[in-house]
CSV table of C-alpha atoms in Angstrom, one decimal:
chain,number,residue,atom,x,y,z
A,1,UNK,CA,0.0,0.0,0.0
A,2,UNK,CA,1.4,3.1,-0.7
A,3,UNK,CA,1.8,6.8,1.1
A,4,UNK,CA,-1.3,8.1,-0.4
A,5,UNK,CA,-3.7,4.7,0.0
A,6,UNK,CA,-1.9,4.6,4.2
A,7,UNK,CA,-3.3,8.1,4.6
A,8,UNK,CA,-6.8,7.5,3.1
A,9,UNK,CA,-7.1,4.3,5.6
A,10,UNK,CA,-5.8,6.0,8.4
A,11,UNK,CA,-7.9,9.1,7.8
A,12,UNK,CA,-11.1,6.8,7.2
A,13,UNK,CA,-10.4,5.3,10.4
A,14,UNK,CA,-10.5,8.2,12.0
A,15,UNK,CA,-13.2,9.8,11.0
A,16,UNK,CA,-15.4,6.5,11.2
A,17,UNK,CA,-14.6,7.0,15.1
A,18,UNK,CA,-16.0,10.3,14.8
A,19,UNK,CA,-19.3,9.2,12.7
A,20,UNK,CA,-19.4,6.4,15.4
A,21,UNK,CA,-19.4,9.2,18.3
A,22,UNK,CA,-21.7,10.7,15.9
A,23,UNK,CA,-24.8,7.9,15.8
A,24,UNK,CA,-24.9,7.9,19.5
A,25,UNK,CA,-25.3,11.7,19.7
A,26,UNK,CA,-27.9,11.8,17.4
A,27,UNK,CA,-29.4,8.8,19.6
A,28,UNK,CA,-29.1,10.5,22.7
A,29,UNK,CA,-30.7,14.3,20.7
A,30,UNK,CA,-33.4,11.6,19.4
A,31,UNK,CA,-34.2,10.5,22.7
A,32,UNK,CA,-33.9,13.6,25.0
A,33,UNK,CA,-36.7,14.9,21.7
A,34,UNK,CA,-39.1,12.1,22.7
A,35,UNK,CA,-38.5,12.3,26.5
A,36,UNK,CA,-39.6,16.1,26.0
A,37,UNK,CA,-42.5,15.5,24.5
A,38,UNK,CA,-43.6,13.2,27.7
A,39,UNK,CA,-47.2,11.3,27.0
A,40,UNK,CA,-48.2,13.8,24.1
A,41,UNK,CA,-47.4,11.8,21.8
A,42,UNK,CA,-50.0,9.5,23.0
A,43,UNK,CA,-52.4,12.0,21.5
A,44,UNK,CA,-53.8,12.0,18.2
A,45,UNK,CA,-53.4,15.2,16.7
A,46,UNK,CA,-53.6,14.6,13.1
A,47,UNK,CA,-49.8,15.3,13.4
A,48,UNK,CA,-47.5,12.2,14.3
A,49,UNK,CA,-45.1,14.4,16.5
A,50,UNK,CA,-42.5,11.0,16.9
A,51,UNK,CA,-41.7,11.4,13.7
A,52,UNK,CA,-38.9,13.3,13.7
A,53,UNK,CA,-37.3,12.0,16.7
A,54,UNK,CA,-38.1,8.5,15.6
A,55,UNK,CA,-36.1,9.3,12.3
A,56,UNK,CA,-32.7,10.5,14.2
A,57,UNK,CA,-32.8,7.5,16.4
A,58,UNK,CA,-32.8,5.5,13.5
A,59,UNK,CA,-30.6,7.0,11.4
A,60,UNK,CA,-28.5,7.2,14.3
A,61,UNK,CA,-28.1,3.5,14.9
A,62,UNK,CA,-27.3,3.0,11.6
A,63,UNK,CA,-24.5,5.6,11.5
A,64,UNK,CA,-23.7,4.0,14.5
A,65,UNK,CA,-23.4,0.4,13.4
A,66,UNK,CA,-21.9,1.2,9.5
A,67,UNK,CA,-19.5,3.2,11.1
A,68,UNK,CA,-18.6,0.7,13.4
A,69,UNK,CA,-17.9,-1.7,10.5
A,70,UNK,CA,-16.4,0.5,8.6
A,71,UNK,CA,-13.3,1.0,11.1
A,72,UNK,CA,-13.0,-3.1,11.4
A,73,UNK,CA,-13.1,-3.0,7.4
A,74,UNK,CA,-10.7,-0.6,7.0
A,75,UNK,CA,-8.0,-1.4,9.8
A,76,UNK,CA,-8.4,-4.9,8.5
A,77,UNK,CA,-8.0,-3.8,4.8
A,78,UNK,CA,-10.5,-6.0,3.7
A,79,UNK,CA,-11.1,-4.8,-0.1
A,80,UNK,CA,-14.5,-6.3,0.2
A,81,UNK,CA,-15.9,-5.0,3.1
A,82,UNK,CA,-14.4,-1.3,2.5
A,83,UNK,CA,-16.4,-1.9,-0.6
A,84,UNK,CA,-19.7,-2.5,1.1
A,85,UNK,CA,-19.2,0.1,3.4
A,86,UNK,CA,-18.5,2.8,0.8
A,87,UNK,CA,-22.2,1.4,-0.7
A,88,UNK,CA,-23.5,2.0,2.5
A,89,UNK,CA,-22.1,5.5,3.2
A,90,UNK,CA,-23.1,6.4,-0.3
A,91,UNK,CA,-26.9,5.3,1.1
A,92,UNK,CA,-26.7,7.0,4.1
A,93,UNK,CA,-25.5,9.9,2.2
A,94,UNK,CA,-29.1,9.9,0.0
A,95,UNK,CA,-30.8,9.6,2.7
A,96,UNK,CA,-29.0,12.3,4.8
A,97,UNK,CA,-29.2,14.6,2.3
A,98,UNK,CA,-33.2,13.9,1.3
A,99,UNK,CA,-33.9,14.3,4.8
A,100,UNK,CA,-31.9,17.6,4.7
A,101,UNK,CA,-33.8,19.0,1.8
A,102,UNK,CA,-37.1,17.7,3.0
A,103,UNK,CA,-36.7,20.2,6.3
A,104,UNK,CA,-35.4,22.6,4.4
A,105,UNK,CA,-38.4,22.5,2.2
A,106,UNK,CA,-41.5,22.0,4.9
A,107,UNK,CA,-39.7,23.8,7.6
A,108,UNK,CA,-42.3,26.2,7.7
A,109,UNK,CA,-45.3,23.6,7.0
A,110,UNK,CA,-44.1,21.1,9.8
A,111,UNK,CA,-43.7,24.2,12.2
A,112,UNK,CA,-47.6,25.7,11.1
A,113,UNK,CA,-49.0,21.6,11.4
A,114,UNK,CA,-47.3,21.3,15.3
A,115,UNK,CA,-49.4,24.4,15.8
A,116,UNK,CA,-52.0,22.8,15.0
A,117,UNK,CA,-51.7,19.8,16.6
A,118,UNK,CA,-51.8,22.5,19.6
A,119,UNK,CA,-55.2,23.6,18.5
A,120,UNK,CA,-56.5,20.1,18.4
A,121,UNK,CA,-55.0,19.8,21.7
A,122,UNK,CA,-57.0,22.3,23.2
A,123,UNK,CA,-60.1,22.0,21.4
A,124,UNK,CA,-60.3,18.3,22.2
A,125,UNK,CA,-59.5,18.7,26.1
A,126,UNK,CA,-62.0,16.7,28.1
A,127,UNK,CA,-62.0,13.7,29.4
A,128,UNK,CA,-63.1,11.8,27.1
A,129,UNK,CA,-60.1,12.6,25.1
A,130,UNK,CA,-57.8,12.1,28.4
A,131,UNK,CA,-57.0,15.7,28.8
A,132,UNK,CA,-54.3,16.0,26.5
A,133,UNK,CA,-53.2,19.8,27.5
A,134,UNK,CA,-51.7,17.9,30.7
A,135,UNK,CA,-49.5,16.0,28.9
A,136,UNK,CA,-48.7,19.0,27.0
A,137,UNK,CA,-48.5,21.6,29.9
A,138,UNK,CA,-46.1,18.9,31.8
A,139,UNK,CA,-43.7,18.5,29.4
A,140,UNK,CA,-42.9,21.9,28.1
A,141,UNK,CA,-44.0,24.2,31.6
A,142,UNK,CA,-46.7,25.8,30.1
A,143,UNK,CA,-50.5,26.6,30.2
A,144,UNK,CA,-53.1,26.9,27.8
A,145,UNK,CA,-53.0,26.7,24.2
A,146,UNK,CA,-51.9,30.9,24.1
A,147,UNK,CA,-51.9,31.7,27.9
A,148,UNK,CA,-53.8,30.9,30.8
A,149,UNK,CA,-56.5,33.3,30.7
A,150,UNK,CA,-58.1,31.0,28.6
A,151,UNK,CA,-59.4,28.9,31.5
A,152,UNK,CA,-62.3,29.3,33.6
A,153,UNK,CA,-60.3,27.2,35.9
A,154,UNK,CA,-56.3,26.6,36.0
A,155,UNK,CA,-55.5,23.2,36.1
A,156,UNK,CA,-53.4,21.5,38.3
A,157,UNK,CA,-50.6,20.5,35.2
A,158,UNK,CA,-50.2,24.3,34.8
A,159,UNK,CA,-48.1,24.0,38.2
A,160,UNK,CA,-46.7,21.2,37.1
A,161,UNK,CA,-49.1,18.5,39.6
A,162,UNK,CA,-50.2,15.4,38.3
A,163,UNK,CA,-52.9,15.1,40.2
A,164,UNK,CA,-56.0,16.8,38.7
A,165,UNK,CA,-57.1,17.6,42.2
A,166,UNK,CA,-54.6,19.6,43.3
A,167,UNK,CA,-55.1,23.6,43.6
A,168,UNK,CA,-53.0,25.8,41.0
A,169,UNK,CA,-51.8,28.9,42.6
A,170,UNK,CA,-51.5,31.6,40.5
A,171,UNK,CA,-48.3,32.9,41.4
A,172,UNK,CA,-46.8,30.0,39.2
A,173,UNK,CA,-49.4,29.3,36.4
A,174,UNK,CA,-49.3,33.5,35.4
A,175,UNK,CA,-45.8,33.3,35.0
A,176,UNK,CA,-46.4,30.4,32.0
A,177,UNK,CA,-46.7,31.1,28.5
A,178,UNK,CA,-48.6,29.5,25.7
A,179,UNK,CA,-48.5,26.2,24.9
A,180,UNK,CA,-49.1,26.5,21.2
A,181,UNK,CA,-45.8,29.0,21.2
A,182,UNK,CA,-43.9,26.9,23.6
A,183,UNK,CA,-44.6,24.2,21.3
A,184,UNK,CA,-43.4,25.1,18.3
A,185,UNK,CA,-40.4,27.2,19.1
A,186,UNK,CA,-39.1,24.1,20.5
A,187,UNK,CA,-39.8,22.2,17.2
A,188,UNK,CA,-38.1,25.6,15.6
A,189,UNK,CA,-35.0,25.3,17.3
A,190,UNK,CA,-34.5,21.6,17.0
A,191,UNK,CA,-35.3,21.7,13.2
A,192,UNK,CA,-32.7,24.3,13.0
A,193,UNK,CA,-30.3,21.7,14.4
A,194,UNK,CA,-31.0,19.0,13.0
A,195,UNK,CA,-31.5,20.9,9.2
A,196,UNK,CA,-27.9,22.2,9.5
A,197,UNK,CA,-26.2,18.9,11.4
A,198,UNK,CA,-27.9,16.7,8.4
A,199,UNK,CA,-26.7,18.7,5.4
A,200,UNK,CA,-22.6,19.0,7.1
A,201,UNK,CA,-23.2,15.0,8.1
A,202,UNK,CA,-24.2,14.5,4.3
A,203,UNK,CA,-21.2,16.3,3.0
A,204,UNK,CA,-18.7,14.1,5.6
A,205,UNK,CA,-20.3,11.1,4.0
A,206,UNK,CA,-19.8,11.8,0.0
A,207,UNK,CA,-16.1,12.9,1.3
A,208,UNK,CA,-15.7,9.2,2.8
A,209,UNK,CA,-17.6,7.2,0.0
A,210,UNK,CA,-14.6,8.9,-1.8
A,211,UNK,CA,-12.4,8.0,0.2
A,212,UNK,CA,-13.4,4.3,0.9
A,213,UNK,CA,-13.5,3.8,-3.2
A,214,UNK,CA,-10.1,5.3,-3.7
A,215,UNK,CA,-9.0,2.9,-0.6
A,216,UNK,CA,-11.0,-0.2,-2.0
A,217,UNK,CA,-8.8,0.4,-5.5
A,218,UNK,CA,-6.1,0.5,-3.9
A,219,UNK,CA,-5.9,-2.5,-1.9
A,220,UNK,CA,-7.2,-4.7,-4.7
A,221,UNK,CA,-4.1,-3.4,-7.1
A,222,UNK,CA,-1.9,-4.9,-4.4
């Protein structure tokens, strides 16, 4: 192998430790996302709000797990398997990128449709619908869809009870903003994130497939 094909390797080693670091970040960002959200998700609001933080998890584990092959392929100089791997990082690349464009694209039709899972929210709080404002005032500190003047009386979730029984004081629930903002600037900011992580994550992946291809040649000339 020569002084070029040694750097490539030992470069794609290294920064397959770094995607590999990567996957369980976007793992942990995945899960923190659906932890947030607490038991809304349980709540049918014509908007699947587990998407997103499904999707990172996912692609996560799969960065995760290619990556992880990818260093034994490459320290191993298996042709074969640095073959497969640049197959797969070309994939994830697609993907990476699709998903990239996608909230690029709808950025501003997925916030408007977490707003109105909000609205659905509030218009559906009963119980016959399990009061899903609780869930939603528990997880992101809020009350009411826009404030709490809306209610004729505070609920408990507003100071952050669980039990429906207890008494609100108003020294905590005035202090709480709207739901429906809370809501989607938290959606806004992790979009943001995840929008601008996707499309740099994208661009480290066409530079590896490169580099995996170039590294394959290589050790099949030999």
């Amino acid at each position: 192998m020569n002084c070029l094909s040694a750097i490539f390797k030992y470069m794609l080693y290294l920064l397959n430790l770094v995607f590999v670091a990567g996957g369980i970040l976007l793992i942990v960002v995945g899960s923190i996302m659906l932890s947030t959200m607490g038991n809304f998700t349980a709540f049918d609001g014509g908007v699947n709000t587990q998407t997103i933080p499904i999707c990172i998890i996912v692609i996560g584990c799969v960065t995760f797990v290619v990556a992880f092959f990818g260093c034994c392929g490459t320290i191993r100089e298996n042709a074969c398997c640095t073959t497969i791997y640049a197959i797969c990082m070309l994939i994830l690349f697609g993907l990476q990128l699709a998903l990239s464009i996608w909230i690029f694209a709808a950025n501003d039709k997925f916030l408007s449709s977490m707003g109105k899972a909000v609205d659905k929210a509030w218009d559906e709080n009963n119980a016959a619908q399990g009061y899903p404002m609780d869930a939603l005032q528990l997880a992101f500190t809020c009350c009411g869809n826009t404030g709490y003047e809306q209610y004729e009386t505070v609920p408990s979730s507003c100071c952050g009870y669980k039990d429906r029984n207890k008494v609100c004081e108003a020294a905590i629930y005035s202090q709480r903003p709207g739901c429906r903002q809370e809501f989607v600037d938290f959606w806004a900011s992790n979009t943001d994130l995840i929008r601008w992580s996707s499309l740099i994550i994208a661009l480290f992946e066409l530079g590896i497939f490169i580099m995996s291809c170039c590294l394959a040649s290589a050790m099949r000339k030999r």
